[in-house]
Amino acid sequence: TNHFFQAEDGIRDVERSRGLGDVYKRQVQLLLDNGASSNVTTDDGTSPLDIACEKGHTIIADMLRKNVAESKF
């Protein structure tokens, strides 16, 4: 199970978790800045981008898309 974008208390509702948005953005940016791969997947093929999209984290999804695009060059 990939808990990359889940709050510790299990909040899944985007409206209730918006206060965590800045925390998530900083954490994701820190990971990407330090070489984390946004192309990694779970055993079933789910990527961080898939999870961000599923959870409605559009800013995080955009950050991951940008990282994937930049890593191709």
PDB file of C-alpha atoms in Angstrom:
ATOM      1  CA  THR A   1       0.000   0.000   0.000  1.00  0.00           C
ATOM      2  CA  ASN A   2       1.320   3.431  -0.930  1.00  0.00           C
ATOM      3  CA  HIS A   3       0.553   6.070   1.701  1.00  0.00           C
ATOM      4  CA  PHE A   4       2.521   8.784  -0.077  1.00  0.00           C
ATOM      5  CA  PHE A   5      -0.320  11.308   0.028  1.00  0.00           C
ATOM      6  CA  GLN A   6      -2.462  10.099   2.922  1.00  0.00           C
ATOM      7  CA  ALA A   7      -2.716  11.958   6.180  1.00  0.00           C
ATOM      8  CA  GLU A   8      -1.728   9.951   9.251  1.00  0.00           C
ATOM      9  CA  ASP A   9      -5.292  10.142  10.584  1.00  0.00           C
ATOM     10  CA  GLY A  10      -6.651   8.611   7.371  1.00  0.00           C
ATOM     11  CA  ILE A  11      -8.488  11.708   6.140  1.00  0.00           C
ATOM     12  CA  ARG A  12      -9.399  11.082   2.533  1.00  0.00           C
ATOM     13  CA  ASP A  13     -11.819  13.915   1.870  1.00  0.00           C
ATOM     14  CA  VAL A  14     -10.046  16.621  -0.114  1.00  0.00           C
ATOM     15  CA  GLU A  15     -12.041  19.446   1.458  1.00  0.00           C
ATOM     16  CA  ARG A  16     -11.103  18.321   4.968  1.00  0.00           C
ATOM     17  CA  SER A  17      -7.448  17.808   4.092  1.00  0.00           C
ATOM     18  CA  ARG A  18      -6.797  21.131   2.337  1.00  0.00           C
ATOM     19  CA  GLY A  19      -4.998  22.443   5.414  1.00  0.00           C
ATOM     20  CA  LEU A  20      -2.376  19.801   4.717  1.00  0.00           C
ATOM     21  CA  GLY A  21      -1.869  21.029   1.147  1.00  0.00           C
ATOM     22  CA  ASP A  22       1.087  23.269   1.922  1.00  0.00           C
ATOM     23  CA  VAL A  23       2.686  20.537   4.003  1.00  0.00           C
ATOM     24  CA  TYR A  24       2.272  18.051   1.151  1.00  0.00           C
ATOM     25  CA  LYS A  25       3.664  20.516  -1.391  1.00  0.00           C
ATOM     26  CA  ARG A  26       6.752  21.148   0.736  1.00  0.00           C
ATOM     27  CA  GLN A  27       7.275  17.448   1.391  1.00  0.00           C
ATOM     28  CA  VAL A  28       6.894  16.499  -2.267  1.00  0.00           C
ATOM     29  CA  GLN A  29       9.170  19.322  -3.402  1.00  0.00           C
ATOM     30  CA  LEU A  30      11.791  18.295  -0.831  1.00  0.00           C
ATOM     31  CA  LEU A  31      11.645  14.698  -2.048  1.00  0.00           C
ATOM     32  CA  LEU A  32      11.891  15.700  -5.708  1.00  0.00           C
ATOM     33  CA  ASP A  33      14.699  18.189  -5.033  1.00  0.00           C
ATOM     34  CA  ASN A  34      16.665  15.396  -3.389  1.00  0.00           C
ATOM     35  CA  GLY A  35      16.328  12.943  -6.244  1.00  0.00           C
ATOM     36  CA  ALA A  36      13.167  11.004  -5.426  1.00  0.00           C
ATOM     37  CA  SER A  37      11.694   9.420  -8.524  1.00  0.00           C
ATOM     38  CA  SER A  38       8.143  10.319  -9.409  1.00  0.00           C
ATOM     39  CA  ASN A  39       8.190   7.328 -11.776  1.00  0.00           C
ATOM     40  CA  VAL A  40       8.289   4.720  -8.984  1.00  0.00           C
ATOM     41  CA  THR A  41       5.250   2.435  -8.742  1.00  0.00           C
ATOM     42  CA  THR A  42       3.712   0.026  -6.285  1.00  0.00           C
ATOM     43  CA  ASP A  43       3.460  -3.698  -7.057  1.00  0.00           C
ATOM     44  CA  ASP A  44       0.154  -3.075  -8.835  1.00  0.00           C
ATOM     45  CA  GLY A  45       1.606  -0.280 -10.998  1.00  0.00           C
ATOM     46  CA  THR A  46       0.202   2.714  -9.103  1.00  0.00           C
ATOM     47  CA  SER A  47       2.411   5.807  -9.223  1.00  0.00           C
ATOM     48  CA  PRO A  48       2.504   8.888  -6.977  1.00  0.00           C
ATOM     49  CA  LEU A  49       0.877  10.780  -9.876  1.00  0.00           C
ATOM     50  CA  ASP A  50      -1.971   8.250  -9.972  1.00  0.00           C
ATOM     51  CA  ILE A  51      -2.542   8.695  -6.247  1.00  0.00           C
ATOM     52  CA  ALA A  52      -2.380  12.494  -6.416  1.00  0.00           C
ATOM     53  CA  CYS A  53      -4.965  12.519  -9.208  1.00  0.00           C
ATOM     54  CA  GLU A  54      -7.194  10.013  -7.398  1.00  0.00           C
ATOM     55  CA  LYS A  55      -7.112  12.115  -4.229  1.00  0.00           C
ATOM     56  CA  GLY A  56      -7.760  15.394  -6.055  1.00  0.00           C
ATOM     57  CA  HIS A  57      -4.348  16.886  -5.246  1.00  0.00           C
ATOM     58  CA  THR A  58      -4.058  18.844  -8.493  1.00  0.00           C
ATOM     59  CA  ILE A  59      -1.078  20.968  -7.452  1.00  0.00           C
ATOM     60  CA  ILE A  60       0.862  17.900  -6.352  1.00  0.00           C
ATOM     61  CA  ALA A  61      -0.104  16.152  -9.603  1.00  0.00           C
ATOM     62  CA  ASP A  62       1.210  19.142 -11.575  1.00  0.00           C
ATOM     63  CA  MET A  63       4.478  19.038  -9.617  1.00  0.00           C
ATOM     64  CA  LEU A  64       4.866  15.334 -10.383  1.00  0.00           C
ATOM     65  CA  ARG A  65       4.006  15.809 -14.082  1.00  0.00           C
ATOM     66  CA  LYS A  66       6.618  18.551 -14.344  1.00  0.00           C
ATOM     67  CA  ASN A  67       9.193  16.299 -12.681  1.00  0.00           C
ATOM     68  CA  VAL A  68       8.426  13.421 -15.052  1.00  0.00           C
ATOM     69  CA  ALA A  69       8.733  15.751 -18.055  1.00  0.00           C
ATOM     70  CA  GLU A  70      12.028  17.181 -16.815  1.00  0.00           C
ATOM     71  CA  SER A  71      13.477  13.740 -16.087  1.00  0.00           C
ATOM     72  CA  LYS A  72      12.990  12.707 -19.707  1.00  0.00           C
ATOM     73  CA  PHE A  73      15.609  15.189 -20.900  1.00  0.00           C
TER      74      PHE A  73
END
